[in-house]
Structures are given as C-alpha cells and as structure tokens.
Amino acid sequence: MMSFPSKDTNSQTLFKWPWRRESPLSAQLLIDIPPEIELSDYRRLPSSGSESPSRLLDGEGVKEEPIPDLDIFFERLYEYFCTKGLRCIITKWIIEILNVLFTVCCIGFFFLYVDWNAIGHLKCGVEALESGEKPCDLMAAIKHNPLVPFTFPKMVTVGSMIILVTYGLINFLKFFVQLKSTLNARDFYYNSLKITDLEIQTISWPRIIEKVVLLQKSKKLCVVRDLSEHDIIMRIMRKENYLIGMVNKGIISFPIRPWLPGAGPTVKSHVHDRRNHVILPKALEWTLNWCIFQSMFDSKFCVRKDFLASPAALKKRLVFVGIAMLILSPCLVIFPLVYLILRHAEEIYNHPSTASSRRWSNLSRWIFREYNEVDHFFRHRMNNSAVHSLNYLKQFPTPLISIIAKFVSFVSGGLAGALIIMGFLGESILEGHVSSLSAPSVFLLHAFYAPSKISHP
C-alpha cells in the first residue's frame, strides 16, 4: 500500500532518496555528484561483481533500451492506466476533437447565422392559420451574410471560435507528439508487467505499482537506487505537490473583498500585516501551469537554477499572460457559457433543482487534496465525502439567502399554479389573455416553474 505524508511534513525531507547498497567503487563515484542534481536519467551500469563486460555472452537476443527519463515515463504510465488502454486513448482523442468542432459549429450558428429578431416575428402553426399568412419558413431567420456588419459582439464571437479551433488543433497535434511515449507505455504494460488492455480496465493502481517495484529489483529501471511505491508516486505528483504546497502556505493570496466569489480563507500578509484571501480560480491555475510549472523543471525534473535566479523574468511572463487573458476575456466567456448549456441543459430541464446544488470549488479541491494523492484516488475520495460535506454545511445556515429563496419560490410557484388552474378552467382563457403576452403558455409555465425548483430551500 502507498502511504501519503502529512501536509506539515518538511518539503526537504520528501526529496531525500534512500540509497541502495552499492559496491565501494560505485559508492565512491556517487559521492562526487552534486546533491542538487537528481539522478533520473543514468544509464544501466554493469554489475560490479562480474568479471566479463556486460552483455558479452548474451548473444544476439532482444536488447532492452534503458529509460532515459523516469519522471516522464511514470507520468505516461499513469495516464495510460487512467485512460484504460490504447483504444480508449484513441477514442477519447477523437471524441474531444468532435466535441470542439461541435462547440465551434454551435457558437457560429447560434451567435452569427441565426436572426433572433426575425424568429420573434415568425408566425407558425395555429397562429399563422388564424392570421391568414403563409406558414413560417425557418430559413427566413438565417442570415446569408452573418459578418455584415462586423460589430463588436461578432468580433468577440469570431475570436472565441478562433481560440477554440486553436485549442482543438493543439490537442490534435499533441496526440501525435505523445504517441511514441504512449506506445512505449503500452509495450511496458504488455511485455514487462504482463498486463493487457483488457486487464488494465479492472486491475488496481496499487497492484501496478507493486509490479513495477518488483520489476525494479530484477531489471533495475533506476540504476542509482531502488524505487519504492512512494518514490514513483512522488515522481508523478511533482507539479501537483508544488501547487498543493502553494495553496497550503497561502502563497496564492490577494487583498480582495471577502464577498467576492471564490474568496477563500484568510492568511496573514507580510505587507502592512494585513489579511489576504486565498483564491484559485481555474484561469489562475492555468496561468500558474503555463508560467511556472511548465518552465521551472529541467530535463532531469529538477528546479532550474536560472528560474530561481531571475524573478524578473517570471514577473514579465506573468504580466504578459495576464494582459493577454484580459484582452481575450470577452472571447473566453462565450466558450464556458456554451459548454455549460450543452452539457447541463438536459439535466437542468428535467431536474431544475440541480442548478442550485453545491459543488466543490477549484480552491476547495486543492485545499482538500493531500500530498502525493493521485488523481483517481482523489476523485474517489471527493465523491465519497460529498454527502458528509453537505451535512456539515447544513450546520451553518444562511438566513438571508433562505428568506430570498423562499420569496422567489413563493412568487414563481404561485404564478405557475395560476396558469395550471386557468388551463383546467378552459383553454380559451389561456389563448385569449395569456397569449397576448407574445409567449406560449407552456413556455410561461416552465419559466415560472424553474425558478420555483431552483430556489427551493
């Protein structure tokens, strides 16, 4: 079983690796290595007890190539396990590309091609027959020149489509860039661990780590020292551990108002002894990943010395990304909005109360996460703790929100009930009076019913 160190563990002790027993000659050679350099890409050395050169008597058998970078290799190994095989990886890649294309088409069609003003004046069905007009033609509500005139909202829409297409193109090329390492991970599962794609769908992650540790004892994946389960997990979780430490130490804190959405716990600032609030929205997490975690490690997965010695370069990088995100912020708003509608529209339509249900915020996820806790274990722990978290939050009621929610539920529920009663008394009442509001009675009923369910205490 893998053990997870507590959060108050000194970060320096996490990266001290226990040396395995070496011969006096190899031990003396390793003493001269600087302590800050991690030996993650050393090739396999011949055994010190062997009198003949390595592989001299092996013949022309299949030669196993050494693993040049164990950190990247273990990351691919874990990603392959989470995705459950090569077929699932390819299928997921195709589905992601199709999702991006579908989202781009939806944004372009509904925001550029559809004339919503023309749709409001169309008369269809019984209304068209009573007025003596021709049946409505939906093609009349389609714009033939959607970019004329090219207004600011259209520019924002086109910008969001360009960003989405760029994102899809990057994912498309990323698959081919990582294809070789993915195939290497597949070969390692098949040939070394003897685990097929069918077995990987049911096998547990601790069992895979156990097989890797046993393989280390026979084939020496790392020639400098033996690898334990804890060592492998630490290599996979390096970037996440840094972010968890930044959140726990209150480094990502800003002087913001406590009523702002996403404001977390307060920490003491070193400037004027004031209290700052920890905040970590998804956009800030992406920025930290681009500016820090993607450029702070070298080929040996150690922190680069020039990265620590040049804070001005990091400051310029953060300012540049911040300005770019500020300029692109109108375009970045459209994609989450459309994605939210496409993903949750059916759920909200059938179960409106889910719109007001509680969920884990991005900051609470990283506060709740432990060091060296891999992603699928963490998601499993979050799902199991959801019910207990809701019961805990119920101990701290919000009377102001409850009063407003009861009022909204009372008004919307009363109007929806009035429409239902009028429907039972006679349809002519709805056709003569309610339809004069230029809205169908069914639409009004849903419009009143949804707020009643969402605001239900």
Tab-separated table of C-alpha atoms in Angstrom:
chain	number	residue	atom	x	y	z
A	1	MET	CA	0.000	0.000	0.000
A	2	MET	CA	1.131	3.537	-0.690
A	3	SER	CA	1.482	5.919	2.234
A	4	PHE	CA	0.851	9.631	1.935
A	5	PRO	CA	2.887	12.021	4.093
A	6	SER	CA	1.070	14.631	6.111
A	7	LYS	CA	0.888	18.189	4.888
A	8	ASP	CA	3.137	19.523	7.635
A	9	THR	CA	5.988	17.293	6.547
A	10	ASN	CA	9.088	19.224	5.708
A	11	SER	CA	9.325	19.550	1.945
A	12	GLN	CA	13.037	18.937	2.049
A	13	THR	CA	12.632	15.501	3.550
A	14	LEU	CA	10.296	14.480	0.741
A	15	PHE	CA	13.059	14.613	-1.808
A	16	LYS	CA	15.728	12.721	0.138
A	17	TRP	CA	16.004	9.355	-1.525
A	18	PRO	CA	17.353	6.348	0.383
A	19	TRP	CA	20.434	4.994	-1.363
A	20	ARG	CA	20.521	1.311	-2.038
A	21	ARG	CA	23.609	-0.689	-1.164
A	22	GLU	CA	26.405	-0.193	-3.652
A	23	SER	CA	29.863	-1.590	-4.045
A	24	PRO	CA	32.677	0.552	-2.562
A	25	LEU	CA	33.776	1.653	-6.042
A	26	SER	CA	30.355	2.767	-7.237
A	27	ALA	CA	29.585	4.355	-3.876
A	28	GLN	CA	32.774	6.429	-4.085
A	29	LEU	CA	31.852	7.548	-7.613
A	30	LEU	CA	28.408	8.650	-6.485
A	31	ILE	CA	29.780	10.711	-3.604
A	32	ASP	CA	31.303	13.209	-6.056
A	33	ILE	CA	27.914	14.007	-7.601
A	34	PRO	CA	26.446	17.375	-6.505
A	35	PRO	CA	23.496	16.829	-4.130
A	36	GLU	CA	21.114	19.119	-6.019
A	37	ILE	CA	21.268	17.015	-9.191
A	38	GLU	CA	18.751	14.204	-9.319
A	39	LEU	CA	19.982	11.045	-10.970
A	40	SER	CA	16.913	10.278	-13.048
A	41	ASP	CA	18.451	9.613	-16.444
A	42	TYR	CA	21.541	7.497	-15.671
A	43	ARG	CA	22.018	4.511	-17.916
A	44	ARG	CA	22.331	0.963	-16.631
A	45	LEU	CA	25.797	0.116	-15.283
A	46	PRO	CA	27.464	-3.289	-15.441
A	47	SER	CA	27.425	-5.338	-12.268
A	48	SER	CA	30.478	-4.754	-10.083
A	49	GLY	CA	30.846	-8.481	-9.356
A	50	SER	CA	31.013	-9.513	-12.985
A	51	GLU	CA	34.445	-10.324	-14.409
A	52	SER	CA	33.332	-10.039	-18.042
A	53	PRO	CA	31.975	-6.994	-19.845
A	54	SER	CA	28.222	-6.547	-19.749
A	55	ARG	CA	26.201	-8.406	-22.456
A	56	LEU	CA	29.369	-10.074	-23.875
A	57	LEU	CA	27.877	-13.555	-23.582
A	58	ASP	CA	24.235	-12.584	-24.186
A	59	GLY	CA	24.314	-13.365	-27.899
A	60	GLU	CA	22.019	-11.526	-30.285
A	61	GLY	CA	18.918	-11.557	-28.125
A	62	VAL	CA	16.451	-8.715	-27.816
A	63	LYS	CA	18.128	-5.763	-26.132
A	64	GLU	CA	16.161	-3.652	-23.690
A	65	GLU	CA	16.746	0.065	-24.052
A	66	PRO	CA	17.206	1.984	-20.797
A	67	ILE	CA	14.600	4.537	-19.719
A	68	PRO	CA	16.157	7.984	-20.208
A	69	ASP	CA	13.635	9.937	-18.094
A	70	LEU	CA	11.793	8.078	-15.363
A	71	ASP	CA	9.619	11.062	-14.457
A	72	ILE	CA	8.053	11.401	-17.894
A	73	PHE	CA	7.841	7.627	-18.194
A	74	PHE	CA	5.895	7.214	-14.946
A	75	GLU	CA	3.567	10.061	-15.924
A	76	ARG	CA	2.744	8.299	-19.204
A	77	LEU	CA	2.345	5.043	-17.297
A	78	TYR	CA	-0.234	6.614	-15.000
A	79	GLU	CA	-2.054	8.365	-17.845
A	80	TYR	CA	-2.265	5.067	-19.702
A	81	PHE	CA	-3.781	3.440	-16.605
A	82	CYS	CA	-6.341	6.226	-16.085
A	83	THR	CA	-7.426	6.153	-19.738
A	84	LYS	CA	-7.713	2.330	-19.652
A	85	GLY	CA	-5.812	1.262	-22.735
A	86	LEU	CA	-4.795	2.357	-26.206
A	87	ARG	CA	-8.238	2.001	-27.754
A	88	CYS	CA	-9.746	4.224	-25.086
A	89	ILE	CA	-6.968	6.783	-25.623
A	90	ILE	CA	-7.637	6.952	-29.369
A	91	THR	CA	-11.409	7.059	-28.858
A	92	LYS	CA	-11.115	9.803	-26.250
A	93	TRP	CA	-8.888	11.822	-28.587
A	94	ILE	CA	-11.394	11.532	-31.440
A	95	ILE	CA	-14.324	12.436	-29.170
A	96	GLU	CA	-12.500	15.506	-27.840
A	97	ILE	CA	-11.841	16.730	-31.383
A	98	LEU	CA	-15.501	16.152	-32.306
A	99	ASN	CA	-16.636	17.988	-29.160
A	100	VAL	CA	-14.531	21.001	-30.080
A	101	LEU	CA	-15.843	21.001	-33.656
A	102	PHE	CA	-19.441	20.683	-32.463
A	103	THR	CA	-18.988	23.529	-29.969
A	104	VAL	CA	-17.455	25.756	-32.655
A	105	CYS	CA	-20.358	24.990	-35.007
A	106	CYS	CA	-22.907	25.757	-32.283
A	107	ILE	CA	-21.259	29.079	-31.434
A	108	GLY	CA	-21.044	30.086	-35.097
A	109	PHE	CA	-24.602	29.028	-35.930
A	110	PHE	CA	-26.482	30.436	-32.933
A	111	PHE	CA	-24.419	33.613	-32.474
A	112	LEU	CA	-23.762	34.528	-36.117
A	113	TYR	CA	-26.214	32.861	-38.512
A	114	VAL	CA	-29.486	32.881	-36.534
A	115	ASP	CA	-31.503	36.117	-36.713
A	116	TRP	CA	-33.213	36.112	-33.327
A	117	ASN	CA	-35.261	39.222	-34.111
A	118	ALA	CA	-36.744	37.513	-37.164
A	119	ILE	CA	-37.586	34.411	-35.104
A	120	GLY	CA	-39.581	36.568	-32.687
A	121	HIS	CA	-41.798	37.844	-35.517
A	122	LEU	CA	-42.393	34.484	-37.181
A	123	LYS	CA	-45.929	33.102	-37.018
A	124	CYS	CA	-46.238	29.340	-37.165
A	125	GLY	CA	-48.941	26.726	-36.619
A	126	VAL	CA	-52.391	27.869	-35.491
A	127	GLU	CA	-51.287	31.483	-35.228
A	128	ALA	CA	-50.302	31.538	-38.912
A	129	LEU	CA	-53.610	29.946	-39.988
A	130	GLU	CA	-55.699	32.407	-37.979
A	131	SER	CA	-53.860	35.405	-39.410
A	132	GLY	CA	-54.179	34.062	-42.943
A	133	GLU	CA	-50.468	34.284	-43.584
A	134	LYS	CA	-48.228	31.667	-45.118
A	135	PRO	CA	-46.709	29.062	-42.813
A	136	CYS	CA	-43.459	30.224	-41.294
A	137	ASP	CA	-40.221	29.483	-43.071
A	138	LEU	CA	-37.329	28.998	-40.674
A	139	MET	CA	-34.865	29.711	-43.461
A	140	ALA	CA	-36.055	33.309	-43.323
A	141	ALA	CA	-34.392	33.580	-39.904
A	142	ILE	CA	-30.987	32.530	-41.264
A	143	LYS	CA	-28.559	35.297	-42.159
A	144	HIS	CA	-26.855	34.927	-45.525
A	145	ASN	CA	-24.066	37.409	-44.660
A	146	PRO	CA	-23.516	36.844	-40.931
A	147	LEU	CA	-20.416	39.049	-40.638
A	148	VAL	CA	-22.048	42.130	-42.189
A	149	PRO	CA	-21.927	44.488	-40.355
A	150	PHE	CA	-18.901	43.366	-38.354
A	151	THR	CA	-19.845	44.618	-34.887
A	152	PHE	CA	-18.034	44.135	-31.586
A	153	PRO	CA	-20.214	41.172	-30.448
A	154	LYS	CA	-19.481	39.443	-33.753
A	155	MET	CA	-15.772	40.127	-33.309
A	156	VAL	CA	-15.916	38.527	-29.845
A	157	THR	CA	-17.754	35.515	-31.273
A	158	VAL	CA	-15.225	35.057	-34.075
A	159	GLY	CA	-12.389	35.425	-31.554
A	160	SER	CA	-13.849	32.699	-29.342
A	161	MET	CA	-14.181	30.416	-32.367
A	162	ILE	CA	-10.542	31.038	-33.308
A	163	ILE	CA	-9.427	30.226	-29.748
A	164	LEU	CA	-11.450	27.010	-29.774
A	165	VAL	CA	-10.092	25.963	-33.162
A	166	THR	CA	-6.545	26.643	-31.929
A	167	TYR	CA	-7.219	24.567	-28.820
A	168	GLY	CA	-8.545	21.695	-30.938
A	169	LEU	CA	-5.559	21.896	-33.284
A	170	ILE	CA	-3.149	21.768	-30.329
A	171	ASN	CA	-4.903	18.675	-28.969
A	172	PHE	CA	-4.823	17.119	-32.430
A	173	LEU	CA	-1.052	17.608	-32.748
A	174	LYS	CA	-0.404	16.733	-29.101
A	175	PHE	CA	-1.711	13.234	-29.690
A	176	PHE	CA	0.884	12.540	-32.390
A	177	VAL	CA	3.668	14.122	-30.324
A	178	GLN	CA	2.884	11.836	-27.370
A	179	LEU	CA	2.078	8.794	-29.498
A	180	LYS	CA	5.580	7.318	-29.206
A	181	SER	CA	5.641	7.588	-25.414
A	182	THR	CA	2.116	6.152	-25.266
A	183	LEU	CA	3.187	3.151	-27.336
A	184	ASN	CA	6.231	2.721	-25.090
A	185	ALA	CA	3.954	2.660	-22.055
A	186	ARG	CA	1.742	0.094	-23.792
A	187	ASP	CA	4.750	-2.107	-24.580
A	188	PHE	CA	5.891	-1.812	-20.961
A	189	TYR	CA	2.483	-2.962	-19.731
A	190	TYR	CA	2.368	-5.850	-22.209
A	191	ASN	CA	5.956	-7.123	-22.151
A	192	SER	CA	7.311	-6.172	-18.722
A	193	LEU	CA	4.266	-6.102	-16.448
A	194	LYS	CA	2.299	-8.722	-18.430
A	195	ILE	CA	-0.870	-6.604	-18.295
A	196	THR	CA	-3.083	-6.374	-21.376
A	197	ASP	CA	-5.524	-3.606	-22.255
A	198	LEU	CA	-8.371	-5.853	-21.149
A	199	GLU	CA	-6.801	-6.473	-17.744
A	200	ILE	CA	-5.928	-2.829	-17.181
A	201	GLN	CA	-9.632	-1.968	-17.065
A	202	THR	CA	-10.084	-3.933	-13.829
A	203	ILE	CA	-6.665	-4.010	-12.178
A	204	SER	CA	-5.984	-1.582	-9.336
A	205	TRP	CA	-3.268	1.064	-9.332
A	206	PRO	CA	-1.532	-0.280	-6.170
A	207	ARG	CA	-1.188	-3.639	-7.906
A	208	ILE	CA	0.519	-1.979	-10.885
A	209	ILE	CA	2.896	-0.088	-8.597
A	210	GLU	CA	3.704	-3.339	-6.832
A	211	LYS	CA	4.594	-4.957	-10.155
A	212	VAL	CA	6.825	-2.011	-11.087
A	213	VAL	CA	8.686	-2.234	-7.763
A	214	LEU	CA	9.243	-5.967	-8.249
A	215	LEU	CA	10.464	-5.282	-11.783
A	216	GLN	CA	12.908	-2.706	-10.434
A	217	LYS	CA	14.601	-5.376	-8.336
A	218	SER	CA	15.242	-7.570	-11.374
A	219	LYS	CA	15.758	-5.163	-14.285
A	220	LYS	CA	16.897	-2.004	-12.482
A	221	LEU	CA	14.747	0.706	-14.027
A	222	CYS	CA	16.726	3.142	-11.892
A	223	VAL	CA	20.404	2.198	-11.597
A	224	VAL	CA	21.256	4.623	-8.806
A	225	ARG	CA	18.891	3.303	-6.148
A	226	ASP	CA	15.880	1.094	-5.667
A	227	LEU	CA	12.465	2.569	-6.355
A	228	SER	CA	9.682	2.269	-3.816
A	229	GLU	CA	5.972	2.939	-4.224
A	230	HIS	CA	6.450	6.292	-2.556
A	231	ASP	CA	9.228	7.262	-4.968
A	232	ILE	CA	7.088	6.509	-8.019
A	233	ILE	CA	4.118	8.489	-6.714
A	234	MET	CA	6.332	11.467	-5.881
A	235	ARG	CA	7.678	11.499	-9.427
A	236	ILE	CA	4.145	11.522	-10.848
A	237	MET	CA	2.880	14.193	-8.439
A	238	ARG	CA	5.732	16.712	-8.536
A	239	LYS	CA	3.799	19.595	-10.129
A	240	GLU	CA	0.640	18.910	-8.153
A	241	ASN	CA	2.622	18.786	-4.905
A	242	TYR	CA	4.078	22.214	-5.649
A	243	LEU	CA	0.604	23.669	-6.211
A	244	ILE	CA	-0.757	21.990	-3.066
A	245	GLY	CA	2.119	23.494	-1.094
A	246	MET	CA	1.485	26.959	-2.565
A	247	VAL	CA	-2.179	26.776	-1.545
A	248	ASN	CA	-1.471	25.427	1.948
A	249	LYS	CA	1.201	28.058	2.640
A	250	GLY	CA	-1.104	30.880	1.484
A	251	ILE	CA	1.202	31.993	-1.329
A	252	ILE	CA	-1.713	32.416	-3.756
A	253	SER	CA	-3.430	35.130	-1.683
A	254	PHE	CA	-4.580	38.599	-2.701
A	255	PRO	CA	-6.078	41.665	-0.948
A	256	ILE	CA	-9.641	41.161	-2.190
A	257	ARG	CA	-13.057	41.643	-0.628
A	258	PRO	CA	-14.446	38.652	1.289
A	259	TRP	CA	-17.783	38.814	-0.560
A	260	LEU	CA	-16.197	38.181	-3.967
A	261	PRO	CA	-16.990	34.744	-5.465
A	262	GLY	CA	-14.161	32.286	-4.918
A	263	ALA	CA	-12.600	34.080	-1.939
A	264	GLY	CA	-11.135	31.501	0.403
A	265	PRO	CA	-9.624	31.549	3.892
A	266	THR	CA	-7.532	34.475	5.066
A	267	VAL	CA	-3.783	34.421	5.612
A	268	LYS	CA	-1.505	37.000	7.146
A	269	SER	CA	0.363	39.130	4.623
A	270	HIS	CA	3.909	40.377	5.032
A	271	VAL	CA	2.866	43.814	3.741
A	272	HIS	CA	1.411	46.086	6.460
A	273	ASP	CA	0.317	42.990	8.444
A	274	ARG	CA	-2.990	42.837	6.601
A	275	ARG	CA	-5.130	39.776	5.927
A	276	ASN	CA	-5.338	38.469	2.365
A	277	HIS	CA	-7.766	35.929	0.949
A	278	VAL	CA	-6.592	32.775	-0.815
A	279	ILE	CA	-8.176	32.464	-4.255
A	280	LEU	CA	-7.559	29.983	-7.065
A	281	PRO	CA	-9.988	30.150	-9.996
A	282	LYS	CA	-9.456	27.861	-12.939
A	283	ALA	CA	-7.973	30.646	-15.065
A	284	LEU	CA	-5.348	31.370	-12.392
A	285	GLU	CA	-4.495	27.675	-12.173
A	286	TRP	CA	-3.953	27.583	-15.948
A	287	THR	CA	-1.760	30.690	-15.692
A	288	LEU	CA	0.396	29.160	-12.957
A	289	ASN	CA	0.734	25.997	-15.002
A	290	TRP	CA	1.835	27.873	-18.126
A	291	CYS	CA	4.142	30.373	-16.419
A	292	ILE	CA	5.668	28.303	-13.609
A	293	PHE	CA	5.211	24.549	-13.704
A	294	GLN	CA	5.850	24.127	-17.424
A	295	SER	CA	9.137	26.052	-17.302
A	296	MET	CA	10.571	25.553	-13.812
A	297	PHE	CA	11.875	21.990	-14.325
A	298	ASP	CA	14.850	20.927	-16.416
A	299	SER	CA	15.379	17.677	-18.323
A	300	LYS	CA	16.177	15.912	-15.036
A	301	PHE	CA	12.981	17.275	-13.500
A	302	CYS	CA	14.863	19.437	-11.017
A	303	VAL	CA	14.153	23.118	-10.487
A	304	ARG	CA	16.273	25.121	-12.898
A	305	LYS	CA	18.822	27.415	-11.278
A	306	ASP	CA	18.186	30.217	-13.774
A	307	PHE	CA	14.483	30.023	-12.932
A	308	LEU	CA	15.226	30.706	-9.259
A	309	ALA	CA	17.845	33.358	-10.021
A	310	SER	CA	15.672	35.525	-12.323
A	311	PRO	CA	12.426	36.591	-10.634
A	312	ALA	CA	12.166	39.499	-13.083
A	313	ALA	CA	11.697	37.075	-15.993
A	314	LEU	CA	8.900	35.306	-14.121
A	315	LYS	CA	7.274	38.650	-13.358
A	316	LYS	CA	7.353	39.632	-17.042
A	317	ARG	CA	5.892	36.271	-18.017
A	318	LEU	CA	3.035	36.636	-15.531
A	319	VAL	CA	2.306	40.202	-16.638
A	320	PHE	CA	2.276	39.171	-20.301
A	321	VAL	CA	-0.109	36.275	-19.690
A	322	GLY	CA	-2.311	38.487	-17.504
A	323	ILE	CA	-2.604	41.163	-20.188
A	324	ALA	CA	-3.297	38.534	-22.855
A	325	MET	CA	-6.064	36.960	-20.762
A	326	LEU	CA	-7.549	40.393	-20.045
A	327	ILE	CA	-7.712	41.163	-23.764
A	328	LEU	CA	-9.148	37.742	-24.584
A	329	SER	CA	-11.540	37.664	-21.613
A	330	PRO	CA	-14.655	38.563	-23.680
A	331	CYS	CA	-13.873	35.681	-26.028
A	332	LEU	CA	-13.130	33.305	-23.155
A	333	VAL	CA	-16.558	33.935	-21.602
A	334	ILE	CA	-18.517	32.529	-24.551
A	335	PHE	CA	-16.936	29.069	-24.520
A	336	PRO	CA	-17.716	28.219	-20.838
A	337	LEU	CA	-21.252	29.558	-21.311
A	338	VAL	CA	-21.948	27.440	-24.388
A	339	TYR	CA	-20.211	24.419	-22.849
A	340	LEU	CA	-22.339	24.770	-19.701
A	341	ILE	CA	-25.541	24.881	-21.749
A	342	LEU	CA	-24.598	21.931	-23.942
A	343	ARG	CA	-23.517	19.769	-21.021
A	344	HIS	CA	-26.158	20.554	-18.390
A	345	ALA	CA	-29.200	21.737	-20.378
A	346	GLU	CA	-30.961	18.372	-20.321
A	347	GLU	CA	-30.184	17.828	-16.639
A	348	ILE	CA	-31.416	21.278	-15.624
A	349	TYR	CA	-34.552	20.878	-17.768
A	350	ASN	CA	-35.541	17.584	-16.125
A	351	HIS	CA	-34.187	18.387	-12.649
A	352	PRO	CA	-34.099	22.196	-12.165
A	353	SER	CA	-33.020	21.873	-8.532
A	354	THR	CA	-29.585	20.651	-9.658
A	355	ALA	CA	-28.795	24.199	-10.795
A	356	SER	CA	-28.557	25.282	-7.141
A	357	SER	CA	-26.802	22.172	-5.850
A	358	ARG	CA	-23.451	22.550	-4.109
A	359	ARG	CA	-20.226	21.504	-5.788
A	360	TRP	CA	-16.558	21.563	-4.938
A	361	SER	CA	-14.892	24.802	-5.968
A	362	ASN	CA	-11.468	24.733	-7.570
A	363	LEU	CA	-9.841	26.183	-4.442
A	364	SER	CA	-11.551	23.698	-2.127
A	365	ARG	CA	-10.292	20.841	-4.291
A	366	TRP	CA	-6.665	21.848	-3.818
A	367	ILE	CA	-7.131	22.542	-0.100
A	368	PHE	CA	-8.770	19.155	0.339
A	369	ARG	CA	-6.136	17.298	-1.672
A	370	GLU	CA	-3.235	15.626	0.108
A	371	TYR	CA	0.391	15.407	-0.946
A	372	ASN	CA	1.136	12.503	-3.303
A	373	GLU	CA	-2.571	11.769	-3.775
A	374	VAL	CA	-3.034	10.705	-7.390
A	375	ASP	CA	-5.997	11.990	-9.337
A	376	HIS	CA	-8.280	8.959	-9.406
A	377	PHE	CA	-7.860	8.355	-5.659
A	378	PHE	CA	-8.675	12.000	-5.016
A	379	ARG	CA	-11.813	11.947	-7.174
A	380	HIS	CA	-12.966	8.803	-5.387
A	381	ARG	CA	-12.453	10.475	-2.001
A	382	MET	CA	-14.324	13.596	-3.127
A	383	ASN	CA	-17.310	11.570	-4.329
A	384	ASN	CA	-17.463	9.644	-1.068
A	385	SER	CA	-17.243	12.805	1.028
A	386	ALA	CA	-19.914	14.790	-0.853
A	387	VAL	CA	-22.810	13.664	1.358
A	388	HIS	CA	-20.877	14.285	4.577
A	389	SER	CA	-19.775	17.710	3.322
A	390	LEU	CA	-23.377	18.718	2.606
A	391	ASN	CA	-24.447	17.593	6.069
A	392	TYR	CA	-21.626	19.649	7.547
A	393	LEU	CA	-22.607	22.784	5.616
A	394	LYS	CA	-26.208	22.449	6.766
A	395	GLN	CA	-24.983	23.268	10.267
A	396	PHE	CA	-24.202	26.810	9.065
A	397	PRO	CA	-27.448	28.181	7.587
A	398	THR	CA	-27.608	31.417	5.608
A	399	PRO	CA	-30.838	33.093	6.754
A	400	LEU	CA	-30.645	35.979	4.277
A	401	ILE	CA	-30.385	33.678	1.264
A	402	SER	CA	-33.100	31.426	2.696
A	403	ILE	CA	-35.516	34.358	3.059
A	404	ILE	CA	-34.928	35.494	-0.533
A	405	ALA	CA	-35.157	31.937	-1.874
A	406	LYS	CA	-38.480	31.368	-0.108
A	407	PHE	CA	-39.878	34.571	-1.592
A	408	VAL	CA	-38.778	33.637	-5.136
A	409	SER	CA	-40.173	30.141	-4.694
A	410	PHE	CA	-43.485	31.526	-3.381
A	411	VAL	CA	-43.979	34.021	-6.237
A	412	SER	CA	-42.893	31.753	-9.103
A	413	GLY	CA	-44.789	28.782	-7.674
A	414	GLY	CA	-47.930	30.869	-7.285
A	415	LEU	CA	-47.798	32.109	-10.882
A	416	ALA	CA	-47.186	28.584	-12.168
A	417	GLY	CA	-50.137	27.324	-10.113
A	418	ALA	CA	-52.361	30.075	-11.502
A	419	LEU	CA	-51.511	29.022	-15.063
A	420	ILE	CA	-52.313	25.395	-14.243
A	421	ILE	CA	-55.707	26.352	-12.748
A	422	MET	CA	-56.525	28.525	-15.771
A	423	GLY	CA	-55.685	25.593	-18.015
A	424	PHE	CA	-58.158	23.376	-16.160
A	425	LEU	CA	-60.930	26.006	-16.347
A	426	GLY	CA	-60.616	26.416	-20.084
A	427	GLU	CA	-58.045	26.703	-22.831
A	428	SER	CA	-59.800	29.765	-24.254
A	429	ILE	CA	-58.720	31.785	-21.222
A	430	LEU	CA	-55.080	30.991	-21.925
A	431	GLU	CA	-55.458	31.655	-25.637
A	432	GLY	CA	-57.253	34.956	-25.129
A	433	HIS	CA	-55.267	36.524	-22.310
A	434	VAL	CA	-52.012	34.705	-21.684
A	435	SER	CA	-51.138	34.524	-25.379
A	436	SER	CA	-51.402	38.308	-25.575
A	437	LEU	CA	-48.060	38.400	-23.789
A	438	SER	CA	-46.436	37.150	-27.030
A	439	ALA	CA	-45.306	33.971	-25.258
A	440	PRO	CA	-46.786	30.454	-25.294
A	441	SER	CA	-48.461	29.312	-22.103
A	442	VAL	CA	-46.222	26.233	-21.909
A	443	PHE	CA	-43.149	28.453	-22.041
A	444	LEU	CA	-44.520	30.688	-19.282
A	445	LEU	CA	-45.311	27.652	-17.164
A	446	HIS	CA	-41.730	26.400	-17.435
A	447	ALA	CA	-40.402	29.924	-16.861
A	448	PHE	CA	-42.262	30.114	-13.547
A	449	TYR	CA	-41.672	26.505	-12.558
A	450	ALA	CA	-37.884	26.540	-12.993
A	451	PRO	CA	-37.174	29.385	-10.500
A	452	SER	CA	-39.503	27.706	-8.026
A	453	LYS	CA	-37.448	24.498	-8.130
A	454	ILE	CA	-34.065	26.242	-8.221
A	455	SER	CA	-34.840	28.433	-5.208
A	456	HIS	CA	-36.423	25.609	-3.228
A	457	PRO	CA	-34.733	25.686	0.213
